[in-house]
Amino acid sequence: MAESDHEYSKVDKIIESYSCEKSALIAVLQEIENSYGYLPAWALRHVSEKLKVPMIQVYGVASFYDAFHLTPRGKHLIRVCLGTACYLRGSARVLEGLERELGIKDGETTRDLTFSLQSVRCLGACALAPVMVVGERYFDKMTPTKVRGALKRVRVYGENEKD
Amino acid sequence: MKKIRTPQGLEALQNSLLQRRDSNKSCVRVCIGTGCRARGSVVVAEAFRNEIKKQNLEIPIDTKQTGCHGFCESGPVIVIGPREIFYQRVKLRDVPEIVSKTLLNGEIIDRLLYVDPTTGQKVLYEHEVPFYEKQRRQILANNGRIDPTDILDYIAVGGYQALAKAITTMSCDEIIGTVEKSGLRGLGGAGFPTGRKWRVCHKVPGDVKFVIGNGDEGDPGAFSDRSLMEANPHSILEGMIIGAYAIGANQGYLYVRAEYPLALKHLQIAIDQAREYGFLGSKIFSSGFDFDIKIIQGGGAFVCGESSALVASIEGKVGEPRAKYIHTVERGLWNEPTNLNNVKTWASVPLIINNGADWYAKIGTEKSKGTAIFSLVGKVNNTGLVEVPMGTQLKEIIYDIGGGILEGKKFKAVQTGGPSGGCIPEELLDLSVDFERLTEAGSMMGSGGMIVMDEDTCMVDVARYFLDFLQYESCGKCVPCREGIKRMLEIVTNIAAGRGKKEDMDLLQELAETIKDFSLCGLGKTAPNTVLSTLRYFREEYETHVRDKKCPAGICKDLIEYFILEDKCTGCGACLKLCPQQAIDAYGLTHTIDPAKCIKCGICRDACSFEAIMVK
């Protein structure tokens, strides 16, 4: 897929804001991830050329850190905490419930690009365990039974509904 | 001209701040730390501001958004000064009432007070809540008192005075000597003597040196670093500036997890303000010392908590550790001498400079000085952040501060130190917690996670959980860690699935010891701890899984079965409607579960109001 010059210049701007420093590779990728929601392959190749870092190293970094994704992600990112406190209180069952309900596995995105499902290790909100976060919205003391209702609310009201 | 150039200037500023601030004025302090924020405290804080404006009050009232108070269980929490009234679980709809009753008329709203579950008494003040009463909050002392986004708040409580003292009255040698004498040890988990590390880094020749603050708290179930960074970022900066001055570094880095957006934001604000006031930048306190700090966002890799992997990550590389015969204090970031400490260690430094080495050395045990911070979580009543002197007994932390086990269940084990730590059984509940005792018990201090487990926790499953975490997070550089943990996970998974063999336990033990001895970095060296400690204290449970193909706690899916107690089932149909597998039949008056269809998701048990669904 040929990307427009506009997209390339957007990435150029990010790279230039770090003065094309090789050591800024992670920071550059973080900004690209923030603006696209993932790291498009063309952008990785472009970063490799501009920073003069071999593609294998760029790919190595992009695939090593959890903060980076190589495929597009859904509109709503669902994060299920699998930290120890949440796990002990049954968050693995919540994750299974979500997988069943959405028809995708952990780490995948629904085909309509509405939801991405990702398990994470500790969000530091252990008092709310088991906790699930959609965008910035927290759902505390989750159970598999509450999954359907929670998804419905996000579909209808979005991520910013206030209780 | 805001820049502070002399200790006198700093003191004058503090005095004028204290004078300007009427201590009798009412002030509402709302916690906006991650825990309370998740329960809607930001909305509550805004509502206070609006309500106070709306009611057009004669008396001026301040509102303040503070960092984490630590008592996350009761969030959102607010404290109303000057009387220090403590309200918990405050909702948006409570705000108008609090303003009109408590703030205007001094009336107490009963239902918002904390009730001590053991005595049934209502508690009026924060310090009287049993959760806080038994703690010694030193590093966390100003969490919940100051606005983390306002440097003046920090200066008003005596902030940056340790820096002024260190730079204008102490030599580098004296500062390092004081830290050495205090007995401060690395609070990131390993417990290496901080003063000794500084001494080595100071002595290594070189014009360019670095200091790093490690805020890459990757342990699941630990959030003390996050709380500190969110609630009192200046204390970390002050410690780093003092350390850099003593060591001779001119550039510092703070490596913080990207998953902690609020901590990143507050630290950046703090750095900008510190620059504005001249605590960062050139010629700090009119000396020849220049220093600045840059924040680096972590990429979300557990191994980057390890110093050499963290350094690689700052350099923009894959976070792989290297062999330890070259120390980072000699050759670290960009091959220059680098001193890395955890953010809690850095925040302890100003306390030591202000109060003296002897003051600090008096707290704690013979070899572990000062306080320890634990994230008390899991099956415990009071989830939250706990700071206690080193040497406090486990049972004091879990029962007196933590309020005992959730739902009155039976205690089984406590896991400390995150994935690198181990499980400590009931027999050792009177263990005094410090670096040495925890290691002897087969666990470690780690980053201060303290996860309480009850009778419904399966220890084989816990071992499997941590191995799964570690095999995912292993960077893959060295064979013992990369291959060994995977093989251990396979064995434990087999045991949990009822495919275990008698000789598996010995094989696990052997593998664990090999991984411990031959891994490159701390991740691998400590990875087998959970398996070793559960084998040591809970071998019986492994044996039951292997021999009887049973999971006593009812957790391991392949070894359990859901069934319905006929005499308790009322045939209400609640489970039937929710079962995703249509595995529940309703022939006759009561229900039955078809084991062939059941996927053991547990939804039916959650749905049953009559406790009719059991696991065997």
PDB file of N, CA and C in Angstrom, chain B residues 224-263:
ATOM      1  N   SER B 224       3.603   0.813  44.689  1.00  0.00           N
ATOM      2  CA  SER B 224       4.135   1.831  45.588  1.00  0.00           C
ATOM      3  C   SER B 224       4.919   2.898  44.832  1.00  0.00           C
ATOM      4  N   ASP B 225       5.694   2.483  43.832  1.00  0.00           N
ATOM      5  CA  ASP B 225       6.452   3.467  43.057  1.00  0.00           C
ATOM      6  C   ASP B 225       5.498   4.415  42.340  1.00  0.00           C
ATOM      7  N   ARG B 226       4.447   3.824  41.790  1.00  0.00           N
ATOM      8  CA  ARG B 226       3.479   4.646  41.072  1.00  0.00           C
ATOM      9  C   ARG B 226       2.876   5.696  41.993  1.00  0.00           C
ATOM     10  N   SER B 227       2.469   5.263  43.178  1.00  0.00           N
ATOM     11  CA  SER B 227       1.857   6.185  44.127  1.00  0.00           C
ATOM     12  C   SER B 227       2.794   7.316  44.492  1.00  0.00           C
ATOM     13  N   LEU B 228       4.046   6.962  44.738  1.00  0.00           N
ATOM     14  CA  LEU B 228       5.017   7.986  45.126  1.00  0.00           C
ATOM     15  C   LEU B 228       5.247   8.974  43.977  1.00  0.00           C
ATOM     16  N   MET B 229       5.384   8.451  42.767  1.00  0.00           N
ATOM     17  CA  MET B 229       5.628   9.332  41.616  1.00  0.00           C
ATOM     18  C   MET B 229       4.432  10.249  41.369  1.00  0.00           C
ATOM     19  N   GLU B 230       3.245   9.706  41.598  1.00  0.00           N
ATOM     20  CA  GLU B 230       2.045  10.514  41.387  1.00  0.00           C
ATOM     21  C   GLU B 230       1.855  11.550  42.479  1.00  0.00           C
ATOM     22  N   ALA B 231       2.176  11.150  43.726  1.00  0.00           N
ATOM     23  CA  ALA B 231       1.769  11.974  44.862  1.00  0.00           C
ATOM     24  C   ALA B 231       2.856  12.918  45.353  1.00  0.00           C
ATOM     25  N   ASN B 232       4.105  12.545  45.175  1.00  0.00           N
ATOM     26  CA  ASN B 232       5.173  13.406  45.679  1.00  0.00           C
ATOM     27  C   ASN B 232       6.399  13.348  44.774  1.00  0.00           C
ATOM     28  N   PRO B 233       6.246  13.819  43.538  1.00  0.00           N
ATOM     29  CA  PRO B 233       7.345  13.682  42.583  1.00  0.00           C
ATOM     30  C   PRO B 233       8.593  14.470  42.984  1.00  0.00           C
ATOM     31  N   HIS B 234       8.385  15.595  43.676  1.00  0.00           N
ATOM     32  CA  HIS B 234       9.546  16.426  44.014  1.00  0.00           C
ATOM     33  C   HIS B 234      10.505  15.726  44.973  1.00  0.00           C
ATOM     34  N   SER B 235       9.964  14.849  45.829  1.00  0.00           N
ATOM     35  CA  SER B 235      10.855  14.164  46.776  1.00  0.00           C
ATOM     36  C   SER B 235      11.851  13.278  46.019  1.00  0.00           C
ATOM     37  N   ILE B 236      11.397  12.697  44.899  1.00  0.00           N
ATOM     38  CA  ILE B 236      12.287  11.860  44.079  1.00  0.00           C
ATOM     39  C   ILE B 236      13.347  12.734  43.405  1.00  0.00           C
ATOM     40  N   LEU B 237      12.868  13.865  42.834  1.00  0.00           N
ATOM     41  CA  LEU B 237      13.810  14.769  42.164  1.00  0.00           C
ATOM     42  C   LEU B 237      14.865  15.265  43.143  1.00  0.00           C
ATOM     43  N   GLU B 238      14.413  15.661  44.350  1.00  0.00           N
ATOM     44  CA  GLU B 238      15.362  16.215  45.325  1.00  0.00           C
ATOM     45  C   GLU B 238      16.443  15.184  45.657  1.00  0.00           C
ATOM     46  N   GLY B 239      16.025  13.939  45.868  1.00  0.00           N
ATOM     47  CA  GLY B 239      16.993  12.884  46.157  1.00  0.00           C
ATOM     48  C   GLY B 239      17.964  12.679  45.010  1.00  0.00           C
ATOM     49  N   MET B 240      17.435  12.715  43.787  1.00  0.00           N
ATOM     50  CA  MET B 240      18.309  12.503  42.624  1.00  0.00           C
ATOM     51  C   MET B 240      19.316  13.636  42.467  1.00  0.00           C
ATOM     52  N   ILE B 241      18.865  14.869  42.741  1.00  0.00           N
ATOM     53  CA  ILE B 241      19.790  16.002  42.583  1.00  0.00           C
ATOM     54  C   ILE B 241      20.914  15.898  43.623  1.00  0.00           C
ATOM     55  N   ILE B 242      20.543  15.535  44.862  1.00  0.00           N
ATOM     56  CA  ILE B 242      21.556  15.381  45.908  1.00  0.00           C
ATOM     57  C   ILE B 242      22.540  14.275  45.519  1.00  0.00           C
ATOM     58  N   GLY B 243      22.003  13.149  45.049  1.00  0.00           N
ATOM     59  CA  GLY B 243      22.854  12.029  44.658  1.00  0.00           C
ATOM     60  C   GLY B 243      23.784  12.407  43.512  1.00  0.00           C
ATOM     61  N   ALA B 244      23.238  13.097  42.524  1.00  0.00           N
ATOM     62  CA  ALA B 244      24.043  13.490  41.372  1.00  0.00           C
ATOM     63  C   ALA B 244      25.174  14.418  41.799  1.00  0.00           C
ATOM     64  N   TYR B 245      24.855  15.312  42.725  1.00  0.00           N
ATOM     65  CA  TYR B 245      25.873  16.241  43.230  1.00  0.00           C
ATOM     66  C   TYR B 245      27.001  15.458  43.918  1.00  0.00           C
ATOM     67  N   ALA B 246      26.614  14.494  44.759  1.00  0.00           N
ATOM     68  CA  ALA B 246      27.605  13.730  45.506  1.00  0.00           C
ATOM     69  C   ALA B 246      28.448  12.848  44.587  1.00  0.00           C
ATOM     70  N   ILE B 247      27.812  12.284  43.564  1.00  0.00           N
ATOM     71  CA  ILE B 247      28.505  11.354  42.678  1.00  0.00           C
ATOM     72  C   ILE B 247      29.299  12.094  41.607  1.00  0.00           C
ATOM     73  N   GLY B 248      28.781  13.251  41.213  1.00  0.00           N
ATOM     74  CA  GLY B 248      29.442  14.017  40.162  1.00  0.00           C
ATOM     75  C   GLY B 248      28.803  13.804  38.811  1.00  0.00           C
ATOM     76  N   ALA B 249      27.470  13.650  38.799  1.00  0.00           N
ATOM     77  CA  ALA B 249      26.759  13.469  37.536  1.00  0.00           C
ATOM     78  C   ALA B 249      26.064  14.774  37.162  1.00  0.00           C
ATOM     79  N   ASN B 250      25.952  15.024  35.868  1.00  0.00           N
ATOM     80  CA  ASN B 250      25.280  16.235  35.418  1.00  0.00           C
ATOM     81  C   ASN B 250      24.000  15.966  34.655  1.00  0.00           C
ATOM     82  N   GLN B 251      23.734  14.703  34.423  1.00  0.00           N
ATOM     83  CA  GLN B 251      22.501  14.382  33.722  1.00  0.00           C
ATOM     84  C   GLN B 251      21.825  13.193  34.396  1.00  0.00           C
ATOM     85  N   GLY B 252      20.516  13.311  34.584  1.00  0.00           N
ATOM     86  CA  GLY B 252      19.756  12.230  35.194  1.00  0.00           C
ATOM     87  C   GLY B 252      18.625  11.789  34.291  1.00  0.00           C
ATOM     88  N   TYR B 253      18.214  10.532  34.445  1.00  0.00           N
ATOM     89  CA  TYR B 253      17.069  10.025  33.702  1.00  0.00           C
ATOM     90  C   TYR B 253      16.090   9.376  34.662  1.00  0.00           C
ATOM     91  N   LEU B 254      14.829   9.570  34.383  1.00  0.00           N
ATOM     92  CA  LEU B 254      13.798   8.864  35.131  1.00  0.00           C
ATOM     93  C   LEU B 254      13.114   7.917  34.161  1.00  0.00           C
ATOM     94  N   TYR B 255      13.220   6.639  34.444  1.00  0.00           N
ATOM     95  CA  TYR B 255      12.637   5.634  33.547  1.00  0.00           C
ATOM     96  C   TYR B 255      11.315   5.187  34.146  1.00  0.00           C
ATOM     97  N   VAL B 256      10.226   5.537  33.472  1.00  0.00           N
ATOM     98  CA  VAL B 256       8.902   5.310  34.051  1.00  0.00           C
ATOM     99  C   VAL B 256       8.031   4.506  33.091  1.00  0.00           C
ATOM    100  N   ARG B 257       7.273   3.590  33.642  1.00  0.00           N
ATOM    101  CA  ARG B 257       6.365   2.770  32.828  1.00  0.00           C
ATOM    102  C   ARG B 257       5.368   3.617  32.059  1.00  0.00           C
ATOM    103  N   ALA B 258       5.170   3.285  30.801  1.00  0.00           N
ATOM    104  CA  ALA B 258       4.196   4.023  29.996  1.00  0.00           C
ATOM    105  C   ALA B 258       2.769   3.773  30.500  1.00  0.00           C
ATOM    106  N   GLU B 259       2.587   2.679  31.244  1.00  0.00           N
ATOM    107  CA  GLU B 259       1.254   2.372  31.773  1.00  0.00           C
ATOM    108  C   GLU B 259       0.866   3.292  32.918  1.00  0.00           C
ATOM    109  N   TYR B 260       1.759   4.176  33.327  1.00  0.00           N
ATOM    110  CA  TYR B 260       1.483   5.088  34.440  1.00  0.00           C
ATOM    111  C   TYR B 260       1.370   6.533  33.929  1.00  0.00           C
ATOM    112  N   PRO B 261       0.292   6.846  33.190  1.00  0.00           N
ATOM    113  CA  PRO B 261       0.219   8.179  32.577  1.00  0.00           C
ATOM    114  C   PRO B 261       0.222   9.324  33.593  1.00  0.00           C
ATOM    115  N   LEU B 262      -0.425   9.107  34.732  1.00  0.00           N
ATOM    116  CA  LEU B 262      -0.510  10.184  35.720  1.00  0.00           C
ATOM    117  C   LEU B 262       0.859  10.448  36.356  1.00  0.00           C
ATOM    118  N   ALA B 263       1.606   9.386  36.613  1.00  0.00           N
ATOM    119  CA  ALA B 263       2.944   9.545  37.182  1.00  0.00           C
ATOM    120  C   ALA B 263       3.831  10.307  36.197  1.00  0.00           C
TER     121      ALA B 263
END
